[in-house]
Coordinates of C-alpha atoms and ligand atoms in Angstrom, one line a residue:
X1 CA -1.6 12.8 22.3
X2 CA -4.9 14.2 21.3
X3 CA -7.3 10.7 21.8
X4 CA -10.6 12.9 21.6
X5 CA -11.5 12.6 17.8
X6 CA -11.4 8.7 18.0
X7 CA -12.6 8.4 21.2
X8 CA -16.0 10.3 20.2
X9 CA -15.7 8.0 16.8
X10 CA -15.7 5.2 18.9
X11 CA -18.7 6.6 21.1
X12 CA -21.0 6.9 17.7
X13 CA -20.2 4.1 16.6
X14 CA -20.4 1.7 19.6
X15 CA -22.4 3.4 22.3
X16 CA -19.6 3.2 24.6
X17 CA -16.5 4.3 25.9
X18 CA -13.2 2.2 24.4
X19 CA -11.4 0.3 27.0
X20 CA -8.5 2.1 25.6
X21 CA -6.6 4.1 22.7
X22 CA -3.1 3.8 21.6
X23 CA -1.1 5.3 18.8
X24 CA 1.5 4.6 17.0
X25 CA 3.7 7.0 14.8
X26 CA 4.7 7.4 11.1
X27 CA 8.2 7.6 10.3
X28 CA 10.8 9.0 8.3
X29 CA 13.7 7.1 7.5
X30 CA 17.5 9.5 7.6
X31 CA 19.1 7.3 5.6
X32 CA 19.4 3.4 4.4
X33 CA 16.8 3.4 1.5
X34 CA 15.4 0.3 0.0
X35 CA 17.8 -1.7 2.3
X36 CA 15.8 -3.7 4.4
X37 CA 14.3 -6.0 1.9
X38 CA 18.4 -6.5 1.3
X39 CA 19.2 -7.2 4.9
X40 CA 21.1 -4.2 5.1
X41 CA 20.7 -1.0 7.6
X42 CA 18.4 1.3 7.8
X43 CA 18.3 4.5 10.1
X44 CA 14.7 5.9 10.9
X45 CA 13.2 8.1 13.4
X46 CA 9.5 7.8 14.5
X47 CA 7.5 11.1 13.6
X48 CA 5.3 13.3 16.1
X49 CA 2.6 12.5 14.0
X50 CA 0.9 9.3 15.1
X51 CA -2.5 7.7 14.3
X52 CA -4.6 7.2 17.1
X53 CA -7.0 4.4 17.9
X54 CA -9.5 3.9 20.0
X55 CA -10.4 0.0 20.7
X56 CA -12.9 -2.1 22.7
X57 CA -12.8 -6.5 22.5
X58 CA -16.2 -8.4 21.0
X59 CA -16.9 -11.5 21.7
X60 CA -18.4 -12.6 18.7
X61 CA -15.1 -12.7 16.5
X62 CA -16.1 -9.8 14.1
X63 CA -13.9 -6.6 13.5
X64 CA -15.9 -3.3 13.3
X65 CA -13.9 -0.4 11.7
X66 CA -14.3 3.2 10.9
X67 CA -12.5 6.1 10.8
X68 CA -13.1 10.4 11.5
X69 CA -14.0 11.5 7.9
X70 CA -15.4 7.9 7.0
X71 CA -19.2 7.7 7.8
X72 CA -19.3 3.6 7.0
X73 CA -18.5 1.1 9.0
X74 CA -16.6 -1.5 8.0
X75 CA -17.8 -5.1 9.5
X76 CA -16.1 -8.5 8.6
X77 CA -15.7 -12.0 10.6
X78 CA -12.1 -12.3 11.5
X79 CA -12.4 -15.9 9.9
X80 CA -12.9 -14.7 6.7
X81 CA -10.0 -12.6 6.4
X82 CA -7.0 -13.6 4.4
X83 CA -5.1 -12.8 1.3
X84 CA -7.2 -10.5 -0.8
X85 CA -9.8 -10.0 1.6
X86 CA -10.7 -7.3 2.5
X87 CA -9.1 -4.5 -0.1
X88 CA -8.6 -1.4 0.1
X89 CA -7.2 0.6 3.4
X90 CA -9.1 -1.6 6.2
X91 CA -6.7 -4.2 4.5
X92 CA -4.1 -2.5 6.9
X93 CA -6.2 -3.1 10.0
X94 CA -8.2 -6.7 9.3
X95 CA -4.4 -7.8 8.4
X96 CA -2.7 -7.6 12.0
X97 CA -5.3 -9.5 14.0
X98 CA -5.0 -12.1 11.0
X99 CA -1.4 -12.5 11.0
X100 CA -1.4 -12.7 14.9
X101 CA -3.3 -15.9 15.0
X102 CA -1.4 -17.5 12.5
X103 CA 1.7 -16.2 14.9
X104 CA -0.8 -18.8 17.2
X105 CA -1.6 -16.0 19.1
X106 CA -5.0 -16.2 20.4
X107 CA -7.0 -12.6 19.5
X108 CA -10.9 -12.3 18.9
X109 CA -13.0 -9.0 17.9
X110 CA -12.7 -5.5 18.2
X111 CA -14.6 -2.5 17.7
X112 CA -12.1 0.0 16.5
X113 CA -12.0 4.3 15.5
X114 CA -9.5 5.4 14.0
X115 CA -8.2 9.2 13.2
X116 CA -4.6 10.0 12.0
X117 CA -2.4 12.9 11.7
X118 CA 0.1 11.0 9.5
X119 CA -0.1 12.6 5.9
X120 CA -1.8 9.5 3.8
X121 CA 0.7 8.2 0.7
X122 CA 3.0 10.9 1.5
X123 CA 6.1 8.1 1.9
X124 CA 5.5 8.9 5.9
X125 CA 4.4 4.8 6.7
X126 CA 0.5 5.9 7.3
X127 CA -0.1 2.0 6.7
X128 CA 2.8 0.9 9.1
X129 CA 1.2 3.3 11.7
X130 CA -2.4 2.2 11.1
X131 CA -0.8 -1.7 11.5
X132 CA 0.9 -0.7 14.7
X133 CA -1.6 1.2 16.2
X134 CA -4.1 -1.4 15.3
X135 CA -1.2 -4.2 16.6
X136 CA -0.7 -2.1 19.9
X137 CA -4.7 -1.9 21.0
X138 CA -4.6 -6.1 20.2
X139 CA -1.6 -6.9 22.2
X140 CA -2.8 -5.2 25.1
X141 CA -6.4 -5.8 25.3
X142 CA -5.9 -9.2 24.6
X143 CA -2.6 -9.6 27.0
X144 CA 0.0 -10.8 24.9
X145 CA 2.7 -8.7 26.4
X146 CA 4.2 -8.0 23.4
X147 CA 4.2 -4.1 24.1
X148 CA 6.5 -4.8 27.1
X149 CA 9.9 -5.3 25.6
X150 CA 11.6 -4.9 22.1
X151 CA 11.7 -8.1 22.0
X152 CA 7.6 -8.4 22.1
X153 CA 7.5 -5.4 20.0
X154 CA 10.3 -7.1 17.2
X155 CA 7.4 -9.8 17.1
X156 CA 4.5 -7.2 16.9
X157 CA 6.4 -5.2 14.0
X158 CA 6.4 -8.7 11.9
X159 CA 3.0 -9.2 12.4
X160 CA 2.2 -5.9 11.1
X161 CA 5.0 -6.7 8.0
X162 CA 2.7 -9.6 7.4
X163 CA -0.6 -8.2 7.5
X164 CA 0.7 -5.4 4.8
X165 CA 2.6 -8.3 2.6
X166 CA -0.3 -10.9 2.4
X167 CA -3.2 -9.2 3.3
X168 CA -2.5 -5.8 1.7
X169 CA -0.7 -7.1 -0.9
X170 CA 2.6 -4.8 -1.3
X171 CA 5.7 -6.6 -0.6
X172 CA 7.5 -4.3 1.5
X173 CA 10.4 -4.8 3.9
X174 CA 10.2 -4.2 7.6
X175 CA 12.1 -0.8 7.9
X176 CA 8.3 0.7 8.5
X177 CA 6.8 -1.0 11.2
X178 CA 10.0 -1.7 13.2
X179 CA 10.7 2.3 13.3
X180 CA 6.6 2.3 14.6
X181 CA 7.1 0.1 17.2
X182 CA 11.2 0.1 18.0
X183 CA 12.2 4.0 18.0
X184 CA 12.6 5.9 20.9
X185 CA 12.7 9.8 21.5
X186 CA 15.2 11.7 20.9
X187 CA 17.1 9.2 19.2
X188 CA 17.5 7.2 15.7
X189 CA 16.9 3.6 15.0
X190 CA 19.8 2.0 13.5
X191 CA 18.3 -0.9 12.1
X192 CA 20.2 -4.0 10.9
X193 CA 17.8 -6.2 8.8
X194 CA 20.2 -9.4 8.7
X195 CA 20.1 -10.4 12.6
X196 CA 16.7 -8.1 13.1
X197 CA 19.0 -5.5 15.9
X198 CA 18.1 -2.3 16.3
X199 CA 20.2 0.4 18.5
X200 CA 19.0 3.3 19.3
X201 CA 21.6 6.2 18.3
X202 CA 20.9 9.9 20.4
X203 CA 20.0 12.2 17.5
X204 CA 18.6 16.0 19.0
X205 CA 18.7 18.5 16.1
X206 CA 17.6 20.9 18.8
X207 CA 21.0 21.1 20.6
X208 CA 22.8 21.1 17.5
X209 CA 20.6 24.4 16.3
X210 CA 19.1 22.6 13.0
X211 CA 16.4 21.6 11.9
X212 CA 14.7 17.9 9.8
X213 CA 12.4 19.9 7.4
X214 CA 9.8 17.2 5.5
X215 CA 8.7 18.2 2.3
X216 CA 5.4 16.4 1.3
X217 CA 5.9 16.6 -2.6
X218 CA 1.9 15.2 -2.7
X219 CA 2.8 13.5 -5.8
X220 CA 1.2 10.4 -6.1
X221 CA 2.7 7.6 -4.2
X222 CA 1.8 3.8 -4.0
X223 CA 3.9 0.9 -3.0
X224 CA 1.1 -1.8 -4.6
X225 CA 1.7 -0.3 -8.1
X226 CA 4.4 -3.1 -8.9
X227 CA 7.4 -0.8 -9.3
X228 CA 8.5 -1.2 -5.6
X229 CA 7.8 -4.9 -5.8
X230 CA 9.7 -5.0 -9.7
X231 CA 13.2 -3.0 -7.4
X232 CA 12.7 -5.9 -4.9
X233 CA 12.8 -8.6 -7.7
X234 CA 15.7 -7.5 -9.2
X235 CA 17.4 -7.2 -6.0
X236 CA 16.7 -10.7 -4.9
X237 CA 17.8 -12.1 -8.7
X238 CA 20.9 -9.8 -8.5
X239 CA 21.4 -12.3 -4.6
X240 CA 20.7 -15.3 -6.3
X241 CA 22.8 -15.0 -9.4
X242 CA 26.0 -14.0 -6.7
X243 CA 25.2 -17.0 -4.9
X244 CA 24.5 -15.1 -1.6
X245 CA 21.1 -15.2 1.0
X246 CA 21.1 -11.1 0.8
X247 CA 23.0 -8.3 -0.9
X248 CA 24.2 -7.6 2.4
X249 CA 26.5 -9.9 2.2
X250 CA 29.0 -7.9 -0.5
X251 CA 30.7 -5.4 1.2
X252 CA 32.0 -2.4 -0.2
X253 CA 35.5 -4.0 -1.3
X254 CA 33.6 -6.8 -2.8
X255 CA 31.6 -4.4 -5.0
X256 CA 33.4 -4.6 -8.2
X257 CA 33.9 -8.3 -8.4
X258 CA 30.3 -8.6 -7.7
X259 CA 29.1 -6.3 -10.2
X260 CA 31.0 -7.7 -13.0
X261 CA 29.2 -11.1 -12.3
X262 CA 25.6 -9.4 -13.0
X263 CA 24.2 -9.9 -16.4
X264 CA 23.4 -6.7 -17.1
X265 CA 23.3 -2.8 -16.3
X266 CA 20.1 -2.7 -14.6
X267 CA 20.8 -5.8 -12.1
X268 CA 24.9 -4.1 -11.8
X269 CA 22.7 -0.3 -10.5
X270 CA 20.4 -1.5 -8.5
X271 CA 22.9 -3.5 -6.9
X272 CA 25.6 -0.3 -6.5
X273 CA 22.5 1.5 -4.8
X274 CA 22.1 -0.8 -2.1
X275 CA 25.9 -2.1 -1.5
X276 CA 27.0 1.9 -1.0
X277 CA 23.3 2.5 0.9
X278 CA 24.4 0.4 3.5
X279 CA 27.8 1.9 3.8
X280 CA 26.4 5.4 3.7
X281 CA 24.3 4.1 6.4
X282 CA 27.4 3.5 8.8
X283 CA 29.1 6.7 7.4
X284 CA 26.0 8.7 9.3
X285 CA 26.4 6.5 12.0
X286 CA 30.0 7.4 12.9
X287 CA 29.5 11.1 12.1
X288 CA 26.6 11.3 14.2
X289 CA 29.1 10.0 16.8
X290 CA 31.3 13.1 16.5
X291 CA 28.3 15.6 15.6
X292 CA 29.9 16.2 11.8
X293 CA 26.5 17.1 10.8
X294 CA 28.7 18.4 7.6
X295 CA 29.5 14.8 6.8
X296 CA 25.8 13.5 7.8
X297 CA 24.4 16.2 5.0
X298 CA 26.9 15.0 2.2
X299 CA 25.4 11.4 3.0
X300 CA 22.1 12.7 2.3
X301 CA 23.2 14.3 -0.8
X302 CA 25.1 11.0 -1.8
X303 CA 21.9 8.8 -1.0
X304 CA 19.5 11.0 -3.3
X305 CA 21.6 10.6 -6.3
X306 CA 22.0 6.7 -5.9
X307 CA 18.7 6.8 -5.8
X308 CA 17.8 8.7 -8.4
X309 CA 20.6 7.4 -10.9
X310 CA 21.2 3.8 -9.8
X311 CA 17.8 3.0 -8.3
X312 CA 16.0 5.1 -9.9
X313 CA 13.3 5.6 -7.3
X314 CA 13.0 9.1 -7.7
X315 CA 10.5 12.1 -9.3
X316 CA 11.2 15.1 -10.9
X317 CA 9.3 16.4 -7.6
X318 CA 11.9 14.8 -5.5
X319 CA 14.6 16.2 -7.4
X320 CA 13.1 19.8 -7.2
X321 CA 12.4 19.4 -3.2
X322 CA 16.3 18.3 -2.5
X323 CA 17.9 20.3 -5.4
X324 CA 15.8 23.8 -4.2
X325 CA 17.0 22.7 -0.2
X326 CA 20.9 22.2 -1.3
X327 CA 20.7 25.9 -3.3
X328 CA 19.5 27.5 -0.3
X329 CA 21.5 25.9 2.4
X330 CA 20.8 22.6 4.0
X331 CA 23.4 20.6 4.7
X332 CA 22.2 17.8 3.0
X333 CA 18.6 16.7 1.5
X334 CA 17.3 13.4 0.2
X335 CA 14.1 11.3 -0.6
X336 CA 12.7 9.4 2.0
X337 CA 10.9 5.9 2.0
X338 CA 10.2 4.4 -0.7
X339 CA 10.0 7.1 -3.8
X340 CA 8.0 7.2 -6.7
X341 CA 6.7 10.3 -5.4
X342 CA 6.3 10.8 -1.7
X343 CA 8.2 13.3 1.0
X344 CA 12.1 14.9 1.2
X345 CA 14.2 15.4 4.4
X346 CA 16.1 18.7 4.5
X347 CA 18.6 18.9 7.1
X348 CA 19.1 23.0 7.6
X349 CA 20.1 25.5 10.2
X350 CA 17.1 26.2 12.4
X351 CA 17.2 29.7 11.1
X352 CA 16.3 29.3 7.7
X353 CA 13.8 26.4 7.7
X354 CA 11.0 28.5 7.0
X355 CA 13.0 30.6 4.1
X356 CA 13.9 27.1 2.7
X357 CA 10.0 25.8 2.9
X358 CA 9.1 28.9 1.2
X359 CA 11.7 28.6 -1.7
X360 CA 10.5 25.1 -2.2
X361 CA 6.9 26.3 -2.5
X362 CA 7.8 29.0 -5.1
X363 CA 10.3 26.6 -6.9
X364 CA 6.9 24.0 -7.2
X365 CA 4.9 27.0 -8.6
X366 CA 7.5 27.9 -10.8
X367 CA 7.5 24.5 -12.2
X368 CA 3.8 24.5 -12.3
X369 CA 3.6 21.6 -9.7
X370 CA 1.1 21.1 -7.2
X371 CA 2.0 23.0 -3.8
X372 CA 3.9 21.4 -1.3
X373 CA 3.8 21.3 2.3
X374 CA 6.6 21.4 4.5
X375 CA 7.1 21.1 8.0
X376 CA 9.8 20.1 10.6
X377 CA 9.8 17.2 13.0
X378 CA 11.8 15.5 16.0
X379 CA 12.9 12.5 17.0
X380 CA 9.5 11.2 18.6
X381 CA 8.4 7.6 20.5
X382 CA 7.0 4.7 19.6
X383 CA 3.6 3.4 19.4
X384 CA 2.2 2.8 23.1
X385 CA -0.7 3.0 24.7
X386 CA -2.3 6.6 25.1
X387 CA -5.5 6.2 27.7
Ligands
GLA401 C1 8.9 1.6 2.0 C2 8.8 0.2 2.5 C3 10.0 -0.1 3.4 C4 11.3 0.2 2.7 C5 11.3 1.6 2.1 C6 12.5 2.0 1.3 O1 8.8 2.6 3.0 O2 7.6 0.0 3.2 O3 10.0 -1.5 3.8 O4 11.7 -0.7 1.8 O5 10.1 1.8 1.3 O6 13.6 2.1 2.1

């Protein structure tokens, strides 16, 4: 990991050498979309690209913050942080030392540079890895321990989830941060959000001679706009009108039954998404078991349309991105985190990755959207500490 640009950030702004720099990654997630919230299962992997921070303790219980490409710094007490304050991205970082202490964890200051390689609002989790990074360089330098185990770092990830639902305001589920802190290389996560497990499931394309192509669609993505948070509303009524603690608790045979209890079309979609998410979810599971990659693509294709039809998630972007991938093909293609613009997974033979990120470029031309940028990734590990 490449600690130079926030180490010499660190240097202008301090004086002084960190004590440290960690990193943690991005993610994206295969399949399981807008499940977690739901208790349901997920399936990310953590990305290659990682932001990196570089970190030093103060005694004085203030948090100093900037970033490569930033000239300000950003100083605040640590007391006077809490919902609302501060806004805007350093939201992300003031958050995870906040929610720590009311964990009863006892952290102080920090001086703290930050650079990241993690496309920002591109639906990759730049905030989840800004949080984790940020939750990484605390846990250490103040010894918590929670680095050493999952079960530290299943603590760590809901600090983070806290920091970035009260502090930053956008009430997302924890699929983000648990991939930052929980994934390991080389494999999947599969992530069950009722008991909080996570297994980690072997997943190399390499071997298998394919390739995870991201499309960044660089349409404009935000999970603080309200629609995210008006999905999880609807979700949550849909749970309380069926008389159960989560969706997860209708299975797939239960479906029907369930559905004709909702009042209405929109509660009866958004419900189908995330009851035959789940299953799909398991379905990848088991054919990543007997490497049907076949049957893991026709997930993918199976995910994007419940998303698009019943969850309605999607952007015509999206839709180009995975429709373009499926004509010239990949095995499967789908949205991936949250929507509303954001980033596609293509899952192609290595050999035509690069025709397939061209045809997606000239399909976006065609359609007189703005240029996309693809690029492949791996299975990659979790945030740590990097010097
Ligand atoms: C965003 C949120 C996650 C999850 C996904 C959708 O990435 O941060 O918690 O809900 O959307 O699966």
């Amino acid at each position: 990991m490449d600690t130079t640009g926030a180490t010499e950030r660190y240097l202008q702004m301090t004086g002084r050498s960190p004590e440290g720099v960690w990193s943690a990654p991005g993610r994206v997630n295969l399949i399981g979309e807008h499940t977690d919230y739901n208790g349901g299962l997920a399936l990310p992997i953590a990305l290659p690209q990682r932001t990196v921070v570089a970190a030093g303790r103060r005694d004085d219980g203030m948090l100093r913050v900037t970033s490569a490409g930033f000239r300000r710094v950003v100083k605040l007490a640590l007391d006077d942080v809490g919902p609302g304050t501060p806004t805007g991205w350093t939201s992300y970082v003031a958050g995870v030392p906040w929610a720590l202490r009311q964990a009863g964890y006892d952290v102080g200051g920090m001086d703290l540079a930050i650079t990241s390689q993690v496309p920002l609002g591109a639906g990759l989790s730049s905030s989840a890895a800004l949080e984790c990074a940020v939750g990484a360089a605390l846990a250490d330098l103040y010894g918590l321990g929670l680095l050493d185990d999952d079960a530290g770092r299943t603590t760590l990830a809901a600090a983070c989830v806290r920091a970035e639902n009260e502090i930053a305001g956008a009430s997302t589920g924890g699929l983000d941060q648990a991939a930052s802190l929980r994934c390991r290389a080389g494999h999947a996560l599969l992530l069950d959000c009722r008991d909080g497990s996570a297994t980690p499931v072997p997943f190399d394309l390499t071997e298998q001679g394919l390739t995870l192509l991201v499309t960044d669609t660089r349409a404009p993505h935000s999970l603080v706009d309200g629609q995210y948070a008006a999905r999880r509303r609807v979700c949550e009524e849909a749970a309380v009108i069926l008389g159960v603690p989560t969706l997860r608790e209708i299975s797939l045979p239960d479906l029907d039954g369930a559905l004709s209890r909702l009042p209405d079309d929109e509660h009866r979609r958004r419900v189908r998404h995330v009851v035959t998410e789940t299953a799909r979810v398991e379905e990848v599971v088991a054919a990543l078991e007997l490497d049907d990659w076949v049957r893991v693509g026709k997930a993918f294709v199976l995910s994007h349309a419940s998303l698009r039809d019943d969850f309605e998630v999607t952007s015509a972007e999206l839709d180009l991105a995975v429709d373009t991938a499926l004509a010239h093909g990949a095995l499967g293609a789908r949205m991936t985190g949250g929507g509303f613009g954001g980033s596609t997974i293509a899952l192609v033979p290595a050999e035509r990755a690069d025709d397939l990120a061209s045809e997606i470029e000239r399909a976006f031309a065609d359609a007189r959207m703005r240029a996309p940028v693809s690029f492949p990734v791996t299975a990659s590990g979790p945030a740590a500490r990097d010097a």
